[in-house]
Amino acid sequence: MVLDQIKEILKDTMDIDESKITLDAKLKEDLELDSLDSVELIMSAEEEFGIEIPDEDVMNFKTVNDIVTYIEEHK
């Protein structure tokens, strides 16, 4: 499941408590990701799922659900 894989990336690379990682969690406000963290997350997701996510699309990601939905639609 995409959400589980995103949770693993966030836990392992960003050291975020898994209980904070929900579909509704806001990347900046709830998970406290800065722009560098966001780039690292997207790069890890691209590698994990074998897709390329254009910068224009990344700018629209506000929640974990935004990322999960995008990946499910493009993988």
PDB file of N, CA and C in Angstrom:
ATOM      1  N   MET A   1       0.841  -1.189   0.000  1.00  0.00           N
ATOM      2  CA  MET A   1       0.000   0.000   0.000  1.00  0.00           C
ATOM      3  C   MET A   1       0.885   1.252   0.000  1.00  0.00           C
ATOM      4  N   VAL A   2       0.525   2.211  -0.778  1.00  0.00           N
ATOM      5  CA  VAL A   2       1.333   3.421  -0.952  1.00  0.00           C
ATOM      6  C   VAL A   2       1.526   4.160   0.375  1.00  0.00           C
ATOM      7  N   LEU A   3       0.451   4.275   1.155  1.00  0.00           N
ATOM      8  CA  LEU A   3       0.564   4.997   2.427  1.00  0.00           C
ATOM      9  C   LEU A   3       1.615   4.364   3.326  1.00  0.00           C
ATOM     10  N   ASP A   4       1.631   3.049   3.405  1.00  0.00           N
ATOM     11  CA  ASP A   4       2.612   2.359   4.252  1.00  0.00           C
ATOM     12  C   ASP A   4       4.041   2.654   3.794  1.00  0.00           C
ATOM     13  N   GLN A   5       4.243   2.680   2.479  1.00  0.00           N
ATOM     14  CA  GLN A   5       5.581   2.954   1.957  1.00  0.00           C
ATOM     15  C   GLN A   5       5.991   4.409   2.223  1.00  0.00           C
ATOM     16  N   ILE A   6       5.055   5.335   2.113  1.00  0.00           N
ATOM     17  CA  ILE A   6       5.345   6.737   2.420  1.00  0.00           C
ATOM     18  C   ILE A   6       5.655   6.885   3.911  1.00  0.00           C
ATOM     19  N   LYS A   7       4.899   6.181   4.746  1.00  0.00           N
ATOM     20  CA  LYS A   7       5.172   6.206   6.191  1.00  0.00           C
ATOM     21  C   LYS A   7       6.598   5.738   6.471  1.00  0.00           C
ATOM     22  N   GLU A   8       7.007   4.653   5.811  1.00  0.00           N
ATOM     23  CA  GLU A   8       8.359   4.129   6.011  1.00  0.00           C
ATOM     24  C   GLU A   8       9.413   5.162   5.618  1.00  0.00           C
ATOM     25  N   ILE A   9       9.208   5.813   4.486  1.00  0.00           N
ATOM     26  CA  ILE A   9      10.155   6.840   4.035  1.00  0.00           C
ATOM     27  C   ILE A   9      10.241   7.957   5.070  1.00  0.00           C
ATOM     28  N   LEU A  10       9.094   8.435   5.538  1.00  0.00           N
ATOM     29  CA  LEU A  10       9.078   9.526   6.506  1.00  0.00           C
ATOM     30  C   LEU A  10       9.706   9.101   7.835  1.00  0.00           C
ATOM     31  N   LYS A  11       9.426   7.881   8.264  1.00  0.00           N
ATOM     32  CA  LYS A  11      10.002   7.382   9.516  1.00  0.00           C
ATOM     33  C   LYS A  11      11.514   7.233   9.401  1.00  0.00           C
ATOM     34  N   ASP A  12      11.946   6.596   8.329  1.00  0.00           N
ATOM     35  CA  ASP A  12      13.360   6.254   8.195  1.00  0.00           C
ATOM     36  C   ASP A  12      14.241   7.435   7.815  1.00  0.00           C
ATOM     37  N   THR A  13      13.786   8.260   6.893  1.00  0.00           N
ATOM     38  CA  THR A  13      14.656   9.349   6.421  1.00  0.00           C
ATOM     39  C   THR A  13      14.458  10.651   7.178  1.00  0.00           C
ATOM     40  N   MET A  14      13.260  10.872   7.713  1.00  0.00           N
ATOM     41  CA  MET A  14      12.978  12.140   8.398  1.00  0.00           C
ATOM     42  C   MET A  14      12.855  11.968   9.910  1.00  0.00           C
ATOM     43  N   ASP A  15      12.893  10.710  10.368  1.00  0.00           N
ATOM     44  CA  ASP A  15      12.784  10.407  11.794  1.00  0.00           C
ATOM     45  C   ASP A  15      11.504  10.990  12.406  1.00  0.00           C
ATOM     46  N   ILE A  16      10.395  10.806  11.697  1.00  0.00           N
ATOM     47  CA  ILE A  16       9.104  11.305  12.160  1.00  0.00           C
ATOM     48  C   ILE A  16       8.347  10.164  12.844  1.00  0.00           C
ATOM     49  N   ASP A  17       7.749  10.464  13.976  1.00  0.00           N
ATOM     50  CA  ASP A  17       6.962   9.495  14.725  1.00  0.00           C
ATOM     51  C   ASP A  17       5.799   9.006  13.856  1.00  0.00           C
ATOM     52  N   GLU A  18       5.680   7.694  13.734  1.00  0.00           N
ATOM     53  CA  GLU A  18       4.662   7.112  12.845  1.00  0.00           C
ATOM     54  C   GLU A  18       3.240   7.535  13.232  1.00  0.00           C
ATOM     55  N   SER A  19       2.990   7.786  14.500  1.00  0.00           N
ATOM     56  CA  SER A  19       1.644   8.165  14.924  1.00  0.00           C
ATOM     57  C   SER A  19       1.226   9.528  14.354  1.00  0.00           C
ATOM     58  N   LYS A  20       2.190  10.354  13.965  1.00  0.00           N
ATOM     59  CA  LYS A  20       1.895  11.663  13.366  1.00  0.00           C
ATOM     60  C   LYS A  20       1.558  11.558  11.879  1.00  0.00           C
ATOM     61  N   ILE A  21       1.932  10.432  11.256  1.00  0.00           N
ATOM     62  CA  ILE A  21       1.802  10.293   9.806  1.00  0.00           C
ATOM     63  C   ILE A  21       0.433   9.701   9.463  1.00  0.00           C
ATOM     64  N   THR A  22      -0.490  10.597   9.127  1.00  0.00           N
ATOM     65  CA  THR A  22      -1.830  10.182   8.709  1.00  0.00           C
ATOM     66  C   THR A  22      -2.095  10.795   7.335  1.00  0.00           C
ATOM     67  N   LEU A  23      -3.151  10.353   6.693  1.00  0.00           N
ATOM     68  CA  LEU A  23      -3.478  10.915   5.382  1.00  0.00           C
ATOM     69  C   LEU A  23      -3.728  12.409   5.463  1.00  0.00           C
ATOM     70  N   ASP A  24      -4.295  12.864   6.567  1.00  0.00           N
ATOM     71  CA  ASP A  24      -4.628  14.283   6.714  1.00  0.00           C
ATOM     72  C   ASP A  24      -3.472  15.133   7.231  1.00  0.00           C
ATOM     73  N   ALA A  25      -2.370  14.511   7.591  1.00  0.00           N
ATOM     74  CA  ALA A  25      -1.236  15.255   8.152  1.00  0.00           C
ATOM     75  C   ALA A  25      -0.681  16.237   7.126  1.00  0.00           C
ATOM     76  N   LYS A  26      -0.572  17.495   7.539  1.00  0.00           N
ATOM     77  CA  LYS A  26      -0.004  18.529   6.675  1.00  0.00           C
ATOM     78  C   LYS A  26       1.515  18.434   6.740  1.00  0.00           C
ATOM     79  N   LEU A  27       2.139  18.495   5.568  1.00  0.00           N
ATOM     80  CA  LEU A  27       3.584  18.290   5.484  1.00  0.00           C
ATOM     81  C   LEU A  27       4.361  19.324   6.294  1.00  0.00           C
ATOM     82  N   LYS A  28       4.009  20.585   6.162  1.00  0.00           N
ATOM     83  CA  LYS A  28       4.750  21.640   6.860  1.00  0.00           C
ATOM     84  C   LYS A  28       4.298  21.789   8.308  1.00  0.00           C
ATOM     85  N   GLU A  29       3.008  21.951   8.503  1.00  0.00           N
ATOM     86  CA  GLU A  29       2.491  22.249   9.834  1.00  0.00           C
ATOM     87  C   GLU A  29       2.557  21.058  10.788  1.00  0.00           C
ATOM     88  N   ASP A  30       2.085  19.890  10.352  1.00  0.00           N
ATOM     89  CA  ASP A  30       2.009  18.736  11.249  1.00  0.00           C
ATOM     90  C   ASP A  30       3.309  17.937  11.318  1.00  0.00           C
ATOM     91  N   LEU A  31       3.932  17.729  10.168  1.00  0.00           N
ATOM     92  CA  LEU A  31       5.150  16.914  10.132  1.00  0.00           C
ATOM     93  C   LEU A  31       6.420  17.754  10.188  1.00  0.00           C
ATOM     94  N   GLU A  32       6.258  19.078  10.105  1.00  0.00           N
ATOM     95  CA  GLU A  32       7.356  20.032  10.232  1.00  0.00           C
ATOM     96  C   GLU A  32       8.470  19.802   9.199  1.00  0.00           C
ATOM     97  N   LEU A  33       8.064  19.506   7.962  1.00  0.00           N
ATOM     98  CA  LEU A  33       9.036  19.327   6.889  1.00  0.00           C
ATOM     99  C   LEU A  33       9.403  20.685   6.307  1.00  0.00           C
ATOM    100  N   ASP A  34      10.695  20.927   6.154  1.00  0.00           N
ATOM    101  CA  ASP A  34      11.113  22.145   5.457  1.00  0.00           C
ATOM    102  C   ASP A  34      11.315  21.798   3.988  1.00  0.00           C
ATOM    103  N   SER A  35      11.737  22.760   3.204  1.00  0.00           N
ATOM    104  CA  SER A  35      11.841  22.526   1.758  1.00  0.00           C
ATOM    105  C   SER A  35      12.866  21.437   1.432  1.00  0.00           C
ATOM    106  N   LEU A  36      13.952  21.363   2.172  1.00  0.00           N
ATOM    107  CA  LEU A  36      14.965  20.334   1.941  1.00  0.00           C
ATOM    108  C   LEU A  36      14.400  18.945   2.258  1.00  0.00           C
ATOM    109  N   ASP A  37      13.655  18.848   3.363  1.00  0.00           N
ATOM    110  CA  ASP A  37      13.004  17.579   3.715  1.00  0.00           C
ATOM    111  C   ASP A  37      12.031  17.147   2.627  1.00  0.00           C
ATOM    112  N   SER A  38      11.287  18.108   2.098  1.00  0.00           N
ATOM    113  CA  SER A  38      10.308  17.803   1.053  1.00  0.00           C
ATOM    114  C   SER A  38      10.986  17.264  -0.196  1.00  0.00           C
ATOM    115  N   VAL A  39      12.115  17.862  -0.567  1.00  0.00           N
ATOM    116  CA  VAL A  39      12.868  17.391  -1.733  1.00  0.00           C
ATOM    117  C   VAL A  39      13.346  15.964  -1.493  1.00  0.00           C
ATOM    118  N   GLU A  40      13.864  15.713  -0.302  1.00  0.00           N
ATOM    119  CA  GLU A  40      14.352  14.372   0.029  1.00  0.00           C
ATOM    120  C   GLU A  40      13.206  13.357   0.006  1.00  0.00           C
ATOM    121  N   LEU A  41      12.054  13.740   0.525  1.00  0.00           N
ATOM    122  CA  LEU A  41      10.881  12.863   0.514  1.00  0.00           C
ATOM    123  C   LEU A  41      10.474  12.523  -0.913  1.00  0.00           C
ATOM    124  N   ILE A  42      10.400  13.525  -1.772  1.00  0.00           N
ATOM    125  CA  ILE A  42       9.985  13.306  -3.158  1.00  0.00           C
ATOM    126  C   ILE A  42      10.999  12.444  -3.899  1.00  0.00           C
ATOM    127  N   MET A  43      12.279  12.703  -3.690  1.00  0.00           N
ATOM    128  CA  MET A  43      13.315  11.888  -4.343  1.00  0.00           C
ATOM    129  C   MET A  43      13.212  10.430  -3.893  1.00  0.00           C
ATOM    130  N   SER A  44      12.989  10.215  -2.615  1.00  0.00           N
ATOM    131  CA  SER A  44      12.850   8.848  -2.101  1.00  0.00           C
ATOM    132  C   SER A  44      11.601   8.178  -2.665  1.00  0.00           C
ATOM    133  N   ALA A  45      10.508   8.933  -2.757  1.00  0.00           N
ATOM    134  CA  ALA A  45       9.263   8.376  -3.311  1.00  0.00           C
ATOM    135  C   ALA A  45       9.436   8.033  -4.787  1.00  0.00           C
ATOM    136  N   GLU A  46      10.119   8.902  -5.531  1.00  0.00           N
ATOM    137  CA  GLU A  46      10.358   8.638  -6.956  1.00  0.00           C
ATOM    138  C   GLU A  46      11.154   7.350  -7.125  1.00  0.00           C
ATOM    139  N   GLU A  47      12.165   7.176  -6.291  1.00  0.00           N
ATOM    140  CA  GLU A  47      12.990   5.968  -6.366  1.00  0.00           C
ATOM    141  C   GLU A  47      12.187   4.733  -5.956  1.00  0.00           C
ATOM    142  N   GLU A  48      11.427   4.851  -4.884  1.00  0.00           N
ATOM    143  CA  GLU A  48      10.631   3.738  -4.358  1.00  0.00           C
ATOM    144  C   GLU A  48       9.586   3.253  -5.360  1.00  0.00           C
ATOM    145  N   PHE A  49       8.941   4.189  -6.042  1.00  0.00           N
ATOM    146  CA  PHE A  49       7.829   3.835  -6.917  1.00  0.00           C
ATOM    147  C   PHE A  49       8.182   3.853  -8.400  1.00  0.00           C
ATOM    148  N   GLY A  50       9.414   4.226  -8.723  1.00  0.00           N
ATOM    149  CA  GLY A  50       9.850   4.216 -10.120  1.00  0.00           C
ATOM    150  C   GLY A  50       9.122   5.222 -10.994  1.00  0.00           C
ATOM    151  N   ILE A  51       8.820   6.389 -10.418  1.00  0.00           N
ATOM    152  CA  ILE A  51       8.142   7.439 -11.185  1.00  0.00           C
ATOM    153  C   ILE A  51       8.925   8.736 -11.068  1.00  0.00           C
ATOM    154  N   GLU A  52       8.604   9.681 -11.936  1.00  0.00           N
ATOM    155  CA  GLU A  52       9.176  11.019 -11.858  1.00  0.00           C
ATOM    156  C   GLU A  52       8.052  11.988 -11.551  1.00  0.00           C
ATOM    157  N   ILE A  53       8.259  12.836 -10.555  1.00  0.00           N
ATOM    158  CA  ILE A  53       7.226  13.793 -10.158  1.00  0.00           C
ATOM    159  C   ILE A  53       7.718  15.192 -10.514  1.00  0.00           C
ATOM    160  N   PRO A  54       7.080  15.842 -11.489  1.00  0.00           N
ATOM    161  CA  PRO A  54       7.498  17.192 -11.897  1.00  0.00           C
ATOM    162  C   PRO A  54       7.361  18.198 -10.751  1.00  0.00           C
ATOM    163  N   ASP A  55       8.250  19.188 -10.742  1.00  0.00           N
ATOM    164  CA  ASP A  55       8.238  20.216  -9.703  1.00  0.00           C
ATOM    165  C   ASP A  55       6.887  20.911  -9.589  1.00  0.00           C
ATOM    166  N   GLU A  56       6.221  21.121 -10.740  1.00  0.00           N
ATOM    167  CA  GLU A  56       4.922  21.793 -10.715  1.00  0.00           C
ATOM    168  C   GLU A  56       3.912  20.999  -9.879  1.00  0.00           C
ATOM    169  N   ASP A  57       4.005  19.664  -9.953  1.00  0.00           N
ATOM    170  CA  ASP A  57       3.095  18.817  -9.185  1.00  0.00           C
ATOM    171  C   ASP A  57       3.476  18.800  -7.708  1.00  0.00           C
ATOM    172  N   VAL A  58       4.772  18.780  -7.442  1.00  0.00           N
ATOM    173  CA  VAL A  58       5.251  18.761  -6.058  1.00  0.00           C
ATOM    174  C   VAL A  58       4.746  19.984  -5.297  1.00  0.00           C
ATOM    175  N   MET A  59       4.690  21.114  -5.965  1.00  0.00           N
ATOM    176  CA  MET A  59       4.257  22.348  -5.311  1.00  0.00           C
ATOM    177  C   MET A  59       2.812  22.264  -4.814  1.00  0.00           C
ATOM    178  N   ASN A  60       2.035  21.323  -5.354  1.00  0.00           N
ATOM    179  CA  ASN A  60       0.636  21.158  -4.943  1.00  0.00           C
ATOM    180  C   ASN A  60       0.466  20.211  -3.757  1.00  0.00           C
ATOM    181  N   PHE A  61       1.547  19.558  -3.328  1.00  0.00           N
ATOM    182  CA  PHE A  61       1.456  18.614  -2.220  1.00  0.00           C
ATOM    183  C   PHE A  61       1.417  19.364  -0.896  1.00  0.00           C
ATOM    184  N   LYS A  62       0.294  19.277  -0.221  1.00  0.00           N
ATOM    185  CA  LYS A  62       0.138  19.927   1.087  1.00  0.00           C
ATOM    186  C   LYS A  62       0.000  18.903   2.214  1.00  0.00           C
ATOM    187  N   THR A  63      -0.560  17.729   1.884  1.00  0.00           N
ATOM    188  CA  THR A  63      -0.783  16.690   2.885  1.00  0.00           C
ATOM    189  C   THR A  63      -0.179  15.365   2.411  1.00  0.00           C
ATOM    190  N   VAL A  64      -0.099  14.432   3.331  1.00  0.00           N
ATOM    191  CA  VAL A  64       0.362  13.082   2.981  1.00  0.00           C
ATOM    192  C   VAL A  64      -0.580  12.492   1.933  1.00  0.00           C
ATOM    193  N   ASN A  65      -1.867  12.744   2.070  1.00  0.00           N
ATOM    194  CA  ASN A  65      -2.847  12.225   1.116  1.00  0.00           C
ATOM    195  C   ASN A  65      -2.584  12.730  -0.304  1.00  0.00           C
ATOM    196  N   ASP A  66      -2.146  13.976  -0.438  1.00  0.00           N
ATOM    197  CA  ASP A  66      -1.836  14.511  -1.773  1.00  0.00           C
ATOM    198  C   ASP A  66      -0.759  13.666  -2.454  1.00  0.00           C
ATOM    199  N   ILE A  67       0.248  13.281  -1.688  1.00  0.00           N
ATOM    200  CA  ILE A  67       1.349  12.472  -2.240  1.00  0.00           C
ATOM    201  C   ILE A  67       0.847  11.068  -2.582  1.00  0.00           C
ATOM    202  N   VAL A  68       0.135  10.459  -1.651  1.00  0.00           N
ATOM    203  CA  VAL A  68      -0.373   9.094  -1.846  1.00  0.00           C
ATOM    204  C   VAL A  68      -1.280   9.031  -3.081  1.00  0.00           C
ATOM    205  N   THR A  69      -2.202   9.976  -3.187  1.00  0.00           N
ATOM    206  CA  THR A  69      -3.128  10.004  -4.323  1.00  0.00           C
ATOM    207  C   THR A  69      -2.369  10.173  -5.635  1.00  0.00           C
ATOM    208  N   TYR A  70      -1.410  11.090  -5.663  1.00  0.00           N
ATOM    209  CA  TYR A  70      -0.627  11.320  -6.882  1.00  0.00           C
ATOM    210  C   TYR A  70       0.089  10.033  -7.304  1.00  0.00           C
ATOM    211  N   ILE A  71       0.741   9.382  -6.363  1.00  0.00           N
ATOM    212  CA  ILE A  71       1.491   8.163  -6.693  1.00  0.00           C
ATOM    213  C   ILE A  71       0.545   7.062  -7.183  1.00  0.00           C
ATOM    214  N   GLU A  72      -0.575   6.904  -6.519  1.00  0.00           N
ATOM    215  CA  GLU A  72      -1.536   5.870  -6.938  1.00  0.00           C
ATOM    216  C   GLU A  72      -2.032   6.127  -8.357  1.00  0.00           C
ATOM    217  N   GLU A  73      -2.169   7.397  -8.744  1.00  0.00           N
ATOM    218  CA  GLU A  73      -2.661   7.730 -10.076  1.00  0.00           C
ATOM    219  C   GLU A  73      -1.573   7.639 -11.152  1.00  0.00           C
ATOM    220  N   HIS A  74      -0.302   7.694 -10.765  1.00  0.00           N
ATOM    221  CA  HIS A  74       0.775   7.761 -11.752  1.00  0.00           C
ATOM    222  C   HIS A  74       1.731   6.565 -11.778  1.00  0.00           C
ATOM    223  N   LYS A  75       1.525   5.595 -10.943  1.00  0.00           N
ATOM    224  CA  LYS A  75       2.462   4.455 -10.985  1.00  0.00           C
ATOM    225  C   LYS A  75       1.983   3.358 -11.890  1.00  0.00           C
TER     226      LYS A  75
END
